[in-house]
XYZ file of N, CA and C in Angstrom:
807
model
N -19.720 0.275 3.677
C -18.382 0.800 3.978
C -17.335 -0.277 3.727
N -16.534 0.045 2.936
C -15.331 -0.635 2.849
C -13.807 -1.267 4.285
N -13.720 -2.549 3.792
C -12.599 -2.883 5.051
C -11.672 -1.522 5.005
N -11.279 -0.858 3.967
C -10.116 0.660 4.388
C -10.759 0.997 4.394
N -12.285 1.713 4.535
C -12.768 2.862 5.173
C -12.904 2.813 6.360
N -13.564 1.655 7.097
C -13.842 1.369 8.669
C -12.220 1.207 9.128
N -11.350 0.785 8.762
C -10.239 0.959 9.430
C -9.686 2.573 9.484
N -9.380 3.321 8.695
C -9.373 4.590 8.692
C -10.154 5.040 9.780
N -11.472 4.832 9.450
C -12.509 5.357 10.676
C -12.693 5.048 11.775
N -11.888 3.734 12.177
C -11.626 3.640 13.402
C -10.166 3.969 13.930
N -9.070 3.778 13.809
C -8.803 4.652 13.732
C -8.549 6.143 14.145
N -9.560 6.982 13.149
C -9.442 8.171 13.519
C -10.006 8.039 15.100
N -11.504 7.414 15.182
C -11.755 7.392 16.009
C -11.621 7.036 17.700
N -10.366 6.145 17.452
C -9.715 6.173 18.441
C -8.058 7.333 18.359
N -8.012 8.558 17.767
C -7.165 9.532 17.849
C -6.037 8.732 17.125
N -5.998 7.443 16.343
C -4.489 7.084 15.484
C -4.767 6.865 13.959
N -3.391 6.924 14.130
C -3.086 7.252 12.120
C -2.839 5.432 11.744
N -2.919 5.626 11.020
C -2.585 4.100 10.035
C -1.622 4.192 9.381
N -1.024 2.791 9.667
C 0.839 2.240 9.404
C 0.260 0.786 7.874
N 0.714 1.659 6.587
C 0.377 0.812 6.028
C 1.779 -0.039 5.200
N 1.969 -1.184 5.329
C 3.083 -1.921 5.303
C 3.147 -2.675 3.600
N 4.388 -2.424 2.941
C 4.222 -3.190 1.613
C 4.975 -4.380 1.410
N 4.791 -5.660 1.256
C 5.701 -6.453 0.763
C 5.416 -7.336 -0.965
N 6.394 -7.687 -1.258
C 6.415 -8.185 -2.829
C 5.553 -9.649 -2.309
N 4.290 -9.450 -3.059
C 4.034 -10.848 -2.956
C 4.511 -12.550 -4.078
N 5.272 -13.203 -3.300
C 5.927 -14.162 -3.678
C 6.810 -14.437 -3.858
N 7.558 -13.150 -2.699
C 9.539 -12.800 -1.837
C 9.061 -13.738 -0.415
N 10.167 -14.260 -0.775
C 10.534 -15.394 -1.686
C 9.700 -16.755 -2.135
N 8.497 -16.706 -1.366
C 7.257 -17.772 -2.600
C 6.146 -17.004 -2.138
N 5.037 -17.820 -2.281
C 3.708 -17.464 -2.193
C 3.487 -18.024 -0.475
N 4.156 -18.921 0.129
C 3.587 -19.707 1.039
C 4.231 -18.702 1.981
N 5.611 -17.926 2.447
C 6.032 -17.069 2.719
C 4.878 -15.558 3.161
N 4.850 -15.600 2.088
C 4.368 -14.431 1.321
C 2.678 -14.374 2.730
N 1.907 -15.870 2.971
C 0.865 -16.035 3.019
C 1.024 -16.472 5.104
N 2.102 -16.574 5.212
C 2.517 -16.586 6.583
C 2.954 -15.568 7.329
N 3.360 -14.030 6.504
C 3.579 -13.359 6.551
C 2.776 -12.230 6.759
N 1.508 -12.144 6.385
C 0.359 -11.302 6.146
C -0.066 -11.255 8.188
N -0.726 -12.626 8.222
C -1.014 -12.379 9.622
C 0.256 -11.820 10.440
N 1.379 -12.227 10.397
C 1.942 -12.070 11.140
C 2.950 -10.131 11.035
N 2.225 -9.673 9.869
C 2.435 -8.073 9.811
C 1.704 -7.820 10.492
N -0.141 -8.271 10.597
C -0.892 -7.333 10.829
C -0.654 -7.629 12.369
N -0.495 -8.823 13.352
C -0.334 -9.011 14.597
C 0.528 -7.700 15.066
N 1.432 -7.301 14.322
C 2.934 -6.583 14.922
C 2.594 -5.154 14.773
N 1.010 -4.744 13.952
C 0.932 -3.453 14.232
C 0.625 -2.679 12.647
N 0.245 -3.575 11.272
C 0.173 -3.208 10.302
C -1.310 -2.897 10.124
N -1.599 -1.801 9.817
C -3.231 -1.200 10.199
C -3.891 -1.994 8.367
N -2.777 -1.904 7.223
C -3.578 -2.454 5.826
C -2.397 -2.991 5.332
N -2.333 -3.493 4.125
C -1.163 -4.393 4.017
C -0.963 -3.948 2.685
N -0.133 -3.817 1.762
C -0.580 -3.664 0.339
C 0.793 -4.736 -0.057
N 0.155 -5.353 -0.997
C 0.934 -6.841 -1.525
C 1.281 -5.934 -3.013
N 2.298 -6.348 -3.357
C 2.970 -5.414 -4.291
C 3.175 -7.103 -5.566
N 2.770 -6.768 -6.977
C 2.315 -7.702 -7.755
C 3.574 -7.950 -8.976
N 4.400 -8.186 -8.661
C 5.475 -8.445 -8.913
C 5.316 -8.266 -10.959
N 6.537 -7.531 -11.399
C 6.270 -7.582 -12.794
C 7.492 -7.245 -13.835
N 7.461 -7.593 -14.859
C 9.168 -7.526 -15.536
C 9.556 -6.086 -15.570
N 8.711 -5.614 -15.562
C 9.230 -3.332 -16.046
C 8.568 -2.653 -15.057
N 9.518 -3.128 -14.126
C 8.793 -2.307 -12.678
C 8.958 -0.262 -13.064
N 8.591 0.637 -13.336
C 9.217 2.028 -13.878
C 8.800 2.474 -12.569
N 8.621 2.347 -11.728
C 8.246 3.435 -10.485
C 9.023 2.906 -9.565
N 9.607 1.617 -9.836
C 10.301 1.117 -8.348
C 11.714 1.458 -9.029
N 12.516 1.748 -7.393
C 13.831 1.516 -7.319
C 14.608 -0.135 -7.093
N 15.598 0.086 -7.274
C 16.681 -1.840 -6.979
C 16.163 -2.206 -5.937
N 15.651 -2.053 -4.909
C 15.219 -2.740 -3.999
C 14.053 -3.557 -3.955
N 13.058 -2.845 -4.550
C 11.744 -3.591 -4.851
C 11.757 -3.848 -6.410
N 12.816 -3.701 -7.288
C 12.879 -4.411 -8.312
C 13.529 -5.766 -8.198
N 14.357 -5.626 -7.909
C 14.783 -7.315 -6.970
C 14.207 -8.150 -6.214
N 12.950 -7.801 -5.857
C 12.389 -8.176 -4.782
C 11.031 -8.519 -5.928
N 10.685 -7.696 -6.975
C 10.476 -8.397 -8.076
C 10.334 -9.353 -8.843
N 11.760 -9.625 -9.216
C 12.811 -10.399 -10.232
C 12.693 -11.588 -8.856
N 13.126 -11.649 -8.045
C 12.933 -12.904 -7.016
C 11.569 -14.058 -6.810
N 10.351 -12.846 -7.068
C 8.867 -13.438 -7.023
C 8.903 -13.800 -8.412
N 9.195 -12.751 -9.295
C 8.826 -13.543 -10.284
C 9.391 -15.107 -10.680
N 10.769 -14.987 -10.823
C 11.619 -16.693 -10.809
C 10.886 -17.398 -9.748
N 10.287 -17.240 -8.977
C 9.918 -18.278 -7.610
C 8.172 -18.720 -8.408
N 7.725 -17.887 -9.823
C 6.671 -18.637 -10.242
C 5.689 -17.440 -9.435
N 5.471 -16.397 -9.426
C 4.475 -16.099 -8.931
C 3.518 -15.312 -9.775
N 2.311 -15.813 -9.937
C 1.221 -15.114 -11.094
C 0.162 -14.359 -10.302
N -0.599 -13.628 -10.987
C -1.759 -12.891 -10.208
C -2.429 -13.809 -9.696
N -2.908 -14.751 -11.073
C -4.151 -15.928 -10.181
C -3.171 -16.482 -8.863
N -2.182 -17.010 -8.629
C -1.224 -17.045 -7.431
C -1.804 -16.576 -6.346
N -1.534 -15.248 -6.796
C -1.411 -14.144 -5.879
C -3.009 -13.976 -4.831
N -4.124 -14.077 -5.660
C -5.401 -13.782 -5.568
C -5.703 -15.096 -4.652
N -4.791 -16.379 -4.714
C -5.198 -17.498 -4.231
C -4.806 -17.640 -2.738
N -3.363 -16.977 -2.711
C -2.820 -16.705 -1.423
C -3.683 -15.527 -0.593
N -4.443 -14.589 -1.367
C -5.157 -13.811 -0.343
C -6.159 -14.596 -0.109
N -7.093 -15.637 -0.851
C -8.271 -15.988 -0.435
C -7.721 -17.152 1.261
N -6.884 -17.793 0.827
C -6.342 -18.752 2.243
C -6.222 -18.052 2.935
N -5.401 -17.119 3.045
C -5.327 -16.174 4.145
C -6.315 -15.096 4.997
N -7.406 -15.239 4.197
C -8.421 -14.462 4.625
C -9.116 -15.087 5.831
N -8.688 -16.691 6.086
C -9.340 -17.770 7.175
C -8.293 -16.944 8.728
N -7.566 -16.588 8.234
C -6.323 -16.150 9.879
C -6.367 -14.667 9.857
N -7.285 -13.748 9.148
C -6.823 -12.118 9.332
C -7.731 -11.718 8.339
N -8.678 -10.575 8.884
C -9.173 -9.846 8.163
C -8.832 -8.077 7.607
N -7.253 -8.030 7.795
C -6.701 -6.763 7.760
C -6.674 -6.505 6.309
N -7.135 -4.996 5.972
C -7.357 -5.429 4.467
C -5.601 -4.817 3.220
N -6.474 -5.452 2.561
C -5.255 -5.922 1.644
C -5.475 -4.926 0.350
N -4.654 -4.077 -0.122
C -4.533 -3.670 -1.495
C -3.293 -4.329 -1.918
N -3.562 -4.780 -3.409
C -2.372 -5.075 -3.949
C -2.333 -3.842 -5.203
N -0.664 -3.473 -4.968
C -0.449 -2.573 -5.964
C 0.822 -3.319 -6.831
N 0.434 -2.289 -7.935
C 1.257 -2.996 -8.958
C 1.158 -1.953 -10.445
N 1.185 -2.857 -11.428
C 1.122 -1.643 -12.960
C -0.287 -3.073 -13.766
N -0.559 -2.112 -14.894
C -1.448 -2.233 -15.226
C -1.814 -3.529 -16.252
N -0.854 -3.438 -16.644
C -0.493 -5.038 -17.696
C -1.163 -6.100 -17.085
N -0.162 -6.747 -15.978
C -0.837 -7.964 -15.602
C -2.654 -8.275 -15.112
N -3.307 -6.817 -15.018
C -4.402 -6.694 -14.855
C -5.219 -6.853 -16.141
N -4.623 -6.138 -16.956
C -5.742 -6.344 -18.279
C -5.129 -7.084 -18.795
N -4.126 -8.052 -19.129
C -4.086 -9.329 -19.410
C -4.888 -10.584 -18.988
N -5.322 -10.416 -17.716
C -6.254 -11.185 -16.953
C -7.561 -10.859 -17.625
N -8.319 -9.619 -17.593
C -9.173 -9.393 -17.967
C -9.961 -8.648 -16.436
N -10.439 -7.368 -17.250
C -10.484 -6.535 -16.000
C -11.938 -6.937 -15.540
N -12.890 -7.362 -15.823
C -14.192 -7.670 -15.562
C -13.693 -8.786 -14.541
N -12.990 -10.206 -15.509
C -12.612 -11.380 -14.338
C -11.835 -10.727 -13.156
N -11.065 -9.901 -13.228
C -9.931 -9.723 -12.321
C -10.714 -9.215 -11.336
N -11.600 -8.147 -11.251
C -12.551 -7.488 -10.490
C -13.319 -8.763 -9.327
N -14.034 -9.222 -9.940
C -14.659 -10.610 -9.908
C -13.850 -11.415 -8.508
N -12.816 -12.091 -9.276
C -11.980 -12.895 -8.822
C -11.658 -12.372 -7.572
N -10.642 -11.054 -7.661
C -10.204 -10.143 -6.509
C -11.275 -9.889 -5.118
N -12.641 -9.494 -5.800
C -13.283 -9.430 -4.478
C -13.849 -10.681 -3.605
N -13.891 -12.082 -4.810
C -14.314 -12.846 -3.889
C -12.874 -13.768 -3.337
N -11.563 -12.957 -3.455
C -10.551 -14.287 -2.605
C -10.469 -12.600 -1.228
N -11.201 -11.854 -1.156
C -10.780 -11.097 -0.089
C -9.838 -9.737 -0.512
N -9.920 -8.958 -1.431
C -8.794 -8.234 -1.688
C -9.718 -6.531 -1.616
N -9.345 -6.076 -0.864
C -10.130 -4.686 -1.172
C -10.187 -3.264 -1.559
N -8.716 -3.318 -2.468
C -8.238 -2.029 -2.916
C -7.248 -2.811 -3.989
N -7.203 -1.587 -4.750
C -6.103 -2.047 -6.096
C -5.010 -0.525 -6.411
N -3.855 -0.427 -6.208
C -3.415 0.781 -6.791
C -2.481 0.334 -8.219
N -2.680 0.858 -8.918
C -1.652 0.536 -10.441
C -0.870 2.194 -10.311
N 0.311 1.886 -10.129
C 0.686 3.311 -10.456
C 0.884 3.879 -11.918
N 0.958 2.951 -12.395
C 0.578 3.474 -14.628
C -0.325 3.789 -15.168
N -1.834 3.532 -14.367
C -2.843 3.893 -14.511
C -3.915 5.271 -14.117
N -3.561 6.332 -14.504
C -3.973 7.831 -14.033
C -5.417 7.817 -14.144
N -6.185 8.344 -13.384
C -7.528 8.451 -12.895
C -8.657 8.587 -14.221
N -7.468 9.405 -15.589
C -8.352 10.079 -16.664
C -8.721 8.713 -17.205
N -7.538 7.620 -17.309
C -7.935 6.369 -17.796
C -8.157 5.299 -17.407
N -8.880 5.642 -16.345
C -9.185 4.407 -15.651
C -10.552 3.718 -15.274
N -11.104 4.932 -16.239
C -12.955 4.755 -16.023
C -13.073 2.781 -16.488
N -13.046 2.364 -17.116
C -13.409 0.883 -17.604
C -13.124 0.317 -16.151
N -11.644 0.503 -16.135
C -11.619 -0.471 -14.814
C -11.871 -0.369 -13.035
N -12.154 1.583 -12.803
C -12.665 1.836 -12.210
C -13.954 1.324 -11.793
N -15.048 1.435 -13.007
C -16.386 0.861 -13.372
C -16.436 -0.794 -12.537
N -15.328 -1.634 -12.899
C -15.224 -2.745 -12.534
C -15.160 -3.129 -11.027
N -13.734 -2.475 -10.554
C -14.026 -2.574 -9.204
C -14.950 -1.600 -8.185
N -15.626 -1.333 -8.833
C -16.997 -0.256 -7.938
C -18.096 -1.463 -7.912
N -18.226 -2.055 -8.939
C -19.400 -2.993 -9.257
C -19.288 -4.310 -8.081
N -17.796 -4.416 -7.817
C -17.429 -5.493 -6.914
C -16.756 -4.951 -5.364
N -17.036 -3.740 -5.028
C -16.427 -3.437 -3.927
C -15.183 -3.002 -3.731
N -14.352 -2.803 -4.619
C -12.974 -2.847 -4.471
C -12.662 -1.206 -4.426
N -11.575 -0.586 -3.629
C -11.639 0.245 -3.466
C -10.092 0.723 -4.831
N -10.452 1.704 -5.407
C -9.709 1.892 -6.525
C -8.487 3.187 -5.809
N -7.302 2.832 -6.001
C -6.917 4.124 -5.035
C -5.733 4.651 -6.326
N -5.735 5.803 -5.836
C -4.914 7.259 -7.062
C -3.879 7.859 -6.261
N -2.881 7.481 -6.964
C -1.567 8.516 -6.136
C -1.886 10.152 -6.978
N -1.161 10.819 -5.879
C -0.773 12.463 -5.962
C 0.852 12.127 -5.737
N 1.257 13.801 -6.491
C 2.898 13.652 -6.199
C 3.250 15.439 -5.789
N 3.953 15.406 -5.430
C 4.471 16.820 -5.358
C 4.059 17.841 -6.745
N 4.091 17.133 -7.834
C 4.215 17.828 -9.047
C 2.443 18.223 -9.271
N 1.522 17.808 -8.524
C 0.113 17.808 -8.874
C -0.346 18.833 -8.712
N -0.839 19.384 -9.452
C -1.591 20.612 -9.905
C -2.884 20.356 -9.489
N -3.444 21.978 -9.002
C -4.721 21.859 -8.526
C -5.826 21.101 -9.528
N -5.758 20.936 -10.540
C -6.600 20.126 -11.367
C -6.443 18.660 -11.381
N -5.242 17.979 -10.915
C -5.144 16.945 -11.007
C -5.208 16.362 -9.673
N -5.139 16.831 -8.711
C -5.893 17.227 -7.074
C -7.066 16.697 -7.102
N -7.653 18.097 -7.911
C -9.137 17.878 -7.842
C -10.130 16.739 -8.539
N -9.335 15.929 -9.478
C -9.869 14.948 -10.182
C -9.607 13.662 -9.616
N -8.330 13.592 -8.786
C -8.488 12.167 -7.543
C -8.911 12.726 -6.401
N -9.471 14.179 -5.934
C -10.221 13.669 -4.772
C -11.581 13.407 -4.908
N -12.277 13.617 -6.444
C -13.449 13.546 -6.785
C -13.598 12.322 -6.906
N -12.612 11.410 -7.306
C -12.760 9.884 -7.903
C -12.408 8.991 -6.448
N -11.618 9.185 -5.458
C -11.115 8.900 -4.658
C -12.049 8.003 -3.564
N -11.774 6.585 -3.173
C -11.514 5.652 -2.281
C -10.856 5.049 -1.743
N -11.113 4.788 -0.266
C -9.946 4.264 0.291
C -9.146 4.786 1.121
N -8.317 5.361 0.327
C -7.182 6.528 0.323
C -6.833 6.953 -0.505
N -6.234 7.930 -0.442
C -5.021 8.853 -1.409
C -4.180 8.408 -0.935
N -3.039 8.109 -2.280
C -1.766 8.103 -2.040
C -0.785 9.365 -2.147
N -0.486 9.744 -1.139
C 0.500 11.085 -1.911
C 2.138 10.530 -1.702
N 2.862 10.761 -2.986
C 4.199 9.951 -3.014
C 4.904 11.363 -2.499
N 5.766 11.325 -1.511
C 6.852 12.395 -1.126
C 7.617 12.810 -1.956
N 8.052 11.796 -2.474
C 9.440 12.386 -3.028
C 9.039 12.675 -4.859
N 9.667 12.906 -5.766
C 9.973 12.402 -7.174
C 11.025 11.297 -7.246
N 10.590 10.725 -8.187
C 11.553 9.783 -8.471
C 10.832 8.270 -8.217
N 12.009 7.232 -8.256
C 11.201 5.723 -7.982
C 11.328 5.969 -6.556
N 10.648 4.592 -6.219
C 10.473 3.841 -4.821
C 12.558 3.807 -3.836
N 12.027 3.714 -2.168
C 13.538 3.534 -2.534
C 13.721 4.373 -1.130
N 14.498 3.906 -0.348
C 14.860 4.928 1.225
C 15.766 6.048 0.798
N 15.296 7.339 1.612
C 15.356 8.125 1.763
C 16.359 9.021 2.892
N 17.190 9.993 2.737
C 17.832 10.114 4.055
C 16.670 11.372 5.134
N 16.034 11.716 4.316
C 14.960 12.665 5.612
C 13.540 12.906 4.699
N 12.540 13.361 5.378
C 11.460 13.987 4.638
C 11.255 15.122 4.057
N 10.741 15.150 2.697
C 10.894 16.911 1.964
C 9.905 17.563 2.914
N 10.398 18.602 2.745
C 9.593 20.084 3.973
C 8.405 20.237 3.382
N 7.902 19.778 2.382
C 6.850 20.079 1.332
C 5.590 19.251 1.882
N 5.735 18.277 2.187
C 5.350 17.301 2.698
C 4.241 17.621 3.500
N 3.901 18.165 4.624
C 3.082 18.578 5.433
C 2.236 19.702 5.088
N 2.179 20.244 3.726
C 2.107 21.484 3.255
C 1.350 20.697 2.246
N 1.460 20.131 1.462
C 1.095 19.303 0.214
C -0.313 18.759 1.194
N 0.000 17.437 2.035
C -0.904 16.936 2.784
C -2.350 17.649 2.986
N -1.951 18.903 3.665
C -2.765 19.572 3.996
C -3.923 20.097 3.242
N -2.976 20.217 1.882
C -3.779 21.327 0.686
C -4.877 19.853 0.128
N -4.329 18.459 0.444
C -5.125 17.645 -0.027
C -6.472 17.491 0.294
N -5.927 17.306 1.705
C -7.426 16.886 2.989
C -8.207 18.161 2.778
N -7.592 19.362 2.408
C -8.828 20.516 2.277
C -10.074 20.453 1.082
N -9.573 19.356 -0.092
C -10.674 18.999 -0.869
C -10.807 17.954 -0.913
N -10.734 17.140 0.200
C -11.435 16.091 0.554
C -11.238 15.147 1.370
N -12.574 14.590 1.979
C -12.489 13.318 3.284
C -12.305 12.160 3.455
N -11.524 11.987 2.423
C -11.304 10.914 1.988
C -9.646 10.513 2.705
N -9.327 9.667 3.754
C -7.601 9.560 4.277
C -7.036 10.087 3.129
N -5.515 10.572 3.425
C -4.356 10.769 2.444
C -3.275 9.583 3.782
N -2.708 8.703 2.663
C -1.487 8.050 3.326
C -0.377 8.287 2.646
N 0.552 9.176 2.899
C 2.118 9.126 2.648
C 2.863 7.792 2.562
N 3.409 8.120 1.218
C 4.852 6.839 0.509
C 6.086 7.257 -0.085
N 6.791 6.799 -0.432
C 7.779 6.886 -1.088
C 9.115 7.099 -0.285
N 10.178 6.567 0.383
C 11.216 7.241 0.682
C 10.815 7.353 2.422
N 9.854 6.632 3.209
C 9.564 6.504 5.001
C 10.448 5.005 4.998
N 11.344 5.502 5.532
C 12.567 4.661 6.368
C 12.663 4.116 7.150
N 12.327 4.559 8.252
C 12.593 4.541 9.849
C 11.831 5.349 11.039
N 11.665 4.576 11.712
C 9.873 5.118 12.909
C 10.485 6.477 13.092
N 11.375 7.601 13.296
C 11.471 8.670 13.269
C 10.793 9.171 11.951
N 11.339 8.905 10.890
C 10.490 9.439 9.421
C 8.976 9.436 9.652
N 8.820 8.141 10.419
C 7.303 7.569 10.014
C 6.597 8.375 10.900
N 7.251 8.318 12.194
C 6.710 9.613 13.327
C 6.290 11.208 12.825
N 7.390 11.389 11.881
C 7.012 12.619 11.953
C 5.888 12.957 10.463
N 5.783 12.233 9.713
C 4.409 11.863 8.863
C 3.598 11.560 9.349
N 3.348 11.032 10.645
C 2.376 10.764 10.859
C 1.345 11.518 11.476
N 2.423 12.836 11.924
C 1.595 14.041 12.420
C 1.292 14.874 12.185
N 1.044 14.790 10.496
C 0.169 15.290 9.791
C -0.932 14.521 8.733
N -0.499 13.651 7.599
C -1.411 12.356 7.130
C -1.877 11.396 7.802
N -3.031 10.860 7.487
C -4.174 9.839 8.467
C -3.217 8.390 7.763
N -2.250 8.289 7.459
C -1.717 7.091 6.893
C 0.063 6.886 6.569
N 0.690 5.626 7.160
C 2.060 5.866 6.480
C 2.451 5.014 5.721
N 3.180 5.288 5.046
C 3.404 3.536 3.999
C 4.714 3.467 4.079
N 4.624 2.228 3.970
C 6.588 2.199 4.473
C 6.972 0.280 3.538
N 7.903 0.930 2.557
C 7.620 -0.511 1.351
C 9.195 -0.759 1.444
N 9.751 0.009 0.902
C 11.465 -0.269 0.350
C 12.416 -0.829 1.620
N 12.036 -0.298 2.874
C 12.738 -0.337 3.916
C 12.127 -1.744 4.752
N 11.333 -2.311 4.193
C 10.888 -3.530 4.839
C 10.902 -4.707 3.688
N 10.504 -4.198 2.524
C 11.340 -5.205 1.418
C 13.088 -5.505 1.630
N 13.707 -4.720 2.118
C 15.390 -4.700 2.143
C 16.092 -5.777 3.087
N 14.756 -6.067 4.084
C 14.993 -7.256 5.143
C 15.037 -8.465 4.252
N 14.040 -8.719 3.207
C 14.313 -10.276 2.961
C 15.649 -9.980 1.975
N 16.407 -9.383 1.802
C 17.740 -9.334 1.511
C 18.451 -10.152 2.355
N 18.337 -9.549 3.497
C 19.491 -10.516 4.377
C 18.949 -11.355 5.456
N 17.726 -11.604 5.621
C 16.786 -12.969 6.260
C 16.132 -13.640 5.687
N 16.187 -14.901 6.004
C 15.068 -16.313 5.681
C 14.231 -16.649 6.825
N 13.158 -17.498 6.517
C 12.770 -18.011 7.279
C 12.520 -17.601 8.938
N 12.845 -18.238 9.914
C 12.173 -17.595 11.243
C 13.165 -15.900 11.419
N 13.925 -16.145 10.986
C 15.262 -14.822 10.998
C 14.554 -13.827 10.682
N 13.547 -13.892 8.812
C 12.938 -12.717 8.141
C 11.659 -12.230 9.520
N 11.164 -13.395 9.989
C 9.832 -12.844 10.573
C 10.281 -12.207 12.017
N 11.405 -12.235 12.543
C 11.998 -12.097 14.080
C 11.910 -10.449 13.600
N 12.892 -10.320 12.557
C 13.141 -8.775 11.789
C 11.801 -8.282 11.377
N 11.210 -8.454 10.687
C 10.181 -7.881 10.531
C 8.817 -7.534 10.978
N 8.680 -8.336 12.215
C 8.385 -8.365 13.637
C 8.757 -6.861 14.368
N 10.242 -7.003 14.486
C 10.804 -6.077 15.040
C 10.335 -4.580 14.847
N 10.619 -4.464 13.371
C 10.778 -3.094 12.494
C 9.262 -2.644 12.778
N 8.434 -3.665 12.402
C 6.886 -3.081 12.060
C 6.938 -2.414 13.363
N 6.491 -3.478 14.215
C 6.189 -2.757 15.693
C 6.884 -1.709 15.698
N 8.255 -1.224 16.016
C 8.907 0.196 16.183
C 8.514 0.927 15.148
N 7.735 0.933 13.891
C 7.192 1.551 13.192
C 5.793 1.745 13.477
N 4.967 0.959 13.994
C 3.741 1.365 14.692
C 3.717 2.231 15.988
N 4.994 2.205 16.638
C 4.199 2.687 17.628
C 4.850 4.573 17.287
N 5.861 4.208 16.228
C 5.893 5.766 16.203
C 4.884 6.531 15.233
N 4.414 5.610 14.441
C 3.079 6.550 14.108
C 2.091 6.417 15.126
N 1.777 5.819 16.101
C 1.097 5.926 17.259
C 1.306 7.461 17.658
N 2.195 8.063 17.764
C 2.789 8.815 18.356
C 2.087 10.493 17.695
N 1.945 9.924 16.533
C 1.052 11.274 15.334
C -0.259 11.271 15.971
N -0.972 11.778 16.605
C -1.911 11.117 16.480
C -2.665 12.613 16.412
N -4.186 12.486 16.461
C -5.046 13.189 15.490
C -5.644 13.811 17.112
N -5.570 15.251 16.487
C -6.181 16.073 17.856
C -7.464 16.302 18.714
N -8.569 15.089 18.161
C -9.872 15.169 18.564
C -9.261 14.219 19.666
């Protein structure tokens, strides 16, 4: 069993949903970036997903494209990236997907990257450029090494394309709320709980909601229906206007009032 499956499964098993938290890894360095991890998961972050900074972000909005453009000038590379999860794996075993697009992966080389990734601690990968039909090579890769390969759904997904990430599906499902890029939101589409539903009916695999969860009311009320919340744009927007002990006081803050309102979803067994 995978670190996101036993968390999911516990979890369920104690009646709560999972608060999964995104930040750009290497906003604003890597050492940041690596002081930061424990101190999400202390405040209530059930998985962490480190977001892999890259020049043609197409799914993100200005917020996490800046947040981008910042890691990247500050020098931050995958091998970086992979190095800061292995140190960090000595203070926290909360697990870690890093998402990102597909380039900087097969530039590395997807056999090494596989490799590399599972032994600094990393246990899920989402590429959002990478669709399930083409992803057998590197699927193949991280199965061989443990890594849990995870597939967004969107509003627009057709029962066939449903049915082909819940067949392939670890980890989680991602289902994105909204259309469009990354990026806060002023409420949740009504679709939302309706979509969810039709997911978990072909399969047992968590679904965690993204795209456009703002604020522990949003996150509250996602949470009482998906086993998962993701909440990226609205916690990237803090290192906008904090440094140093300031960013972690704030983001401290937010998580927790975001945990405990998905606390609040909780699962009817």
């Amino acid at each position: 069993m995978s670190r996101i499956t036993g968390t999911f499964a516990e979890l369920k098993r104690t009646g709560k949903k999972a608060l999964v938290t995104f930040i750009t890894a290497g906003d604003p360095d890597l050492a940041t970036t690596e002081e930061l991890i424990p101190l999400l998961a202390e405040n209530g972050a059930d998985i962490i997903e480190l977001g892999v900074p890259f020049s043609d972000p197409m799914a993100d909005g200005p917020t996490i494209q800046l947040s981008s453009e910042r890691a990247l000038a500050a020098g931050t590379t995958l091998s970086r990236i992979l190095a800061t999860v292995k140190s960090v794996r000595g203070r926290t075993q909360v697990p870690i997907v890093l998402m990102g697009y597909f380039n900087p992966i097969f530039s590395y080389g997807l056999e090494r990257f596989a490799a590399d990734a599972a032994a600094a601690g990393v246990d899920g990968v989402l590429l959002v450029d990478l669709p399930p039909e083409e992803a057998g090579e590197f699927k193949a890769c991280a199965d061989r090494h443990g890594i849990d390969v995870i597939f967004l759904l969107t509003p627009t997904s057709d029962e066939t394309r449903i049915r082909t990430v819940t067949n392939r599906a670890r980890g989680f499902i991602y289902y994105v709320s909204v259309t469009g890029v990354t990026g806060v939101r002023s409420g949740i589409e009504a679709s939302v709980a309706g979509n969810v539903n039709i997911i978990k009916e072909c399969s047992k695999v968590p679904v965690a909601v993204g795209f456009g969860i703002a604020t522990p009311e949003q996150a509250g009320e996602v949470a009482a229906t998906a086993d998962g919340v993701v909440v990226g744009s609205a916690i990237v927007k803090l290192f906008e206007k904090h440094r140093g002990e300031e960013l972690k006081g704030a983001l401290a803050t937010f998580v927790s009032s975001l945990k405990q309102a998905v606390d609040r979803g909780r699962y009817d067994n």
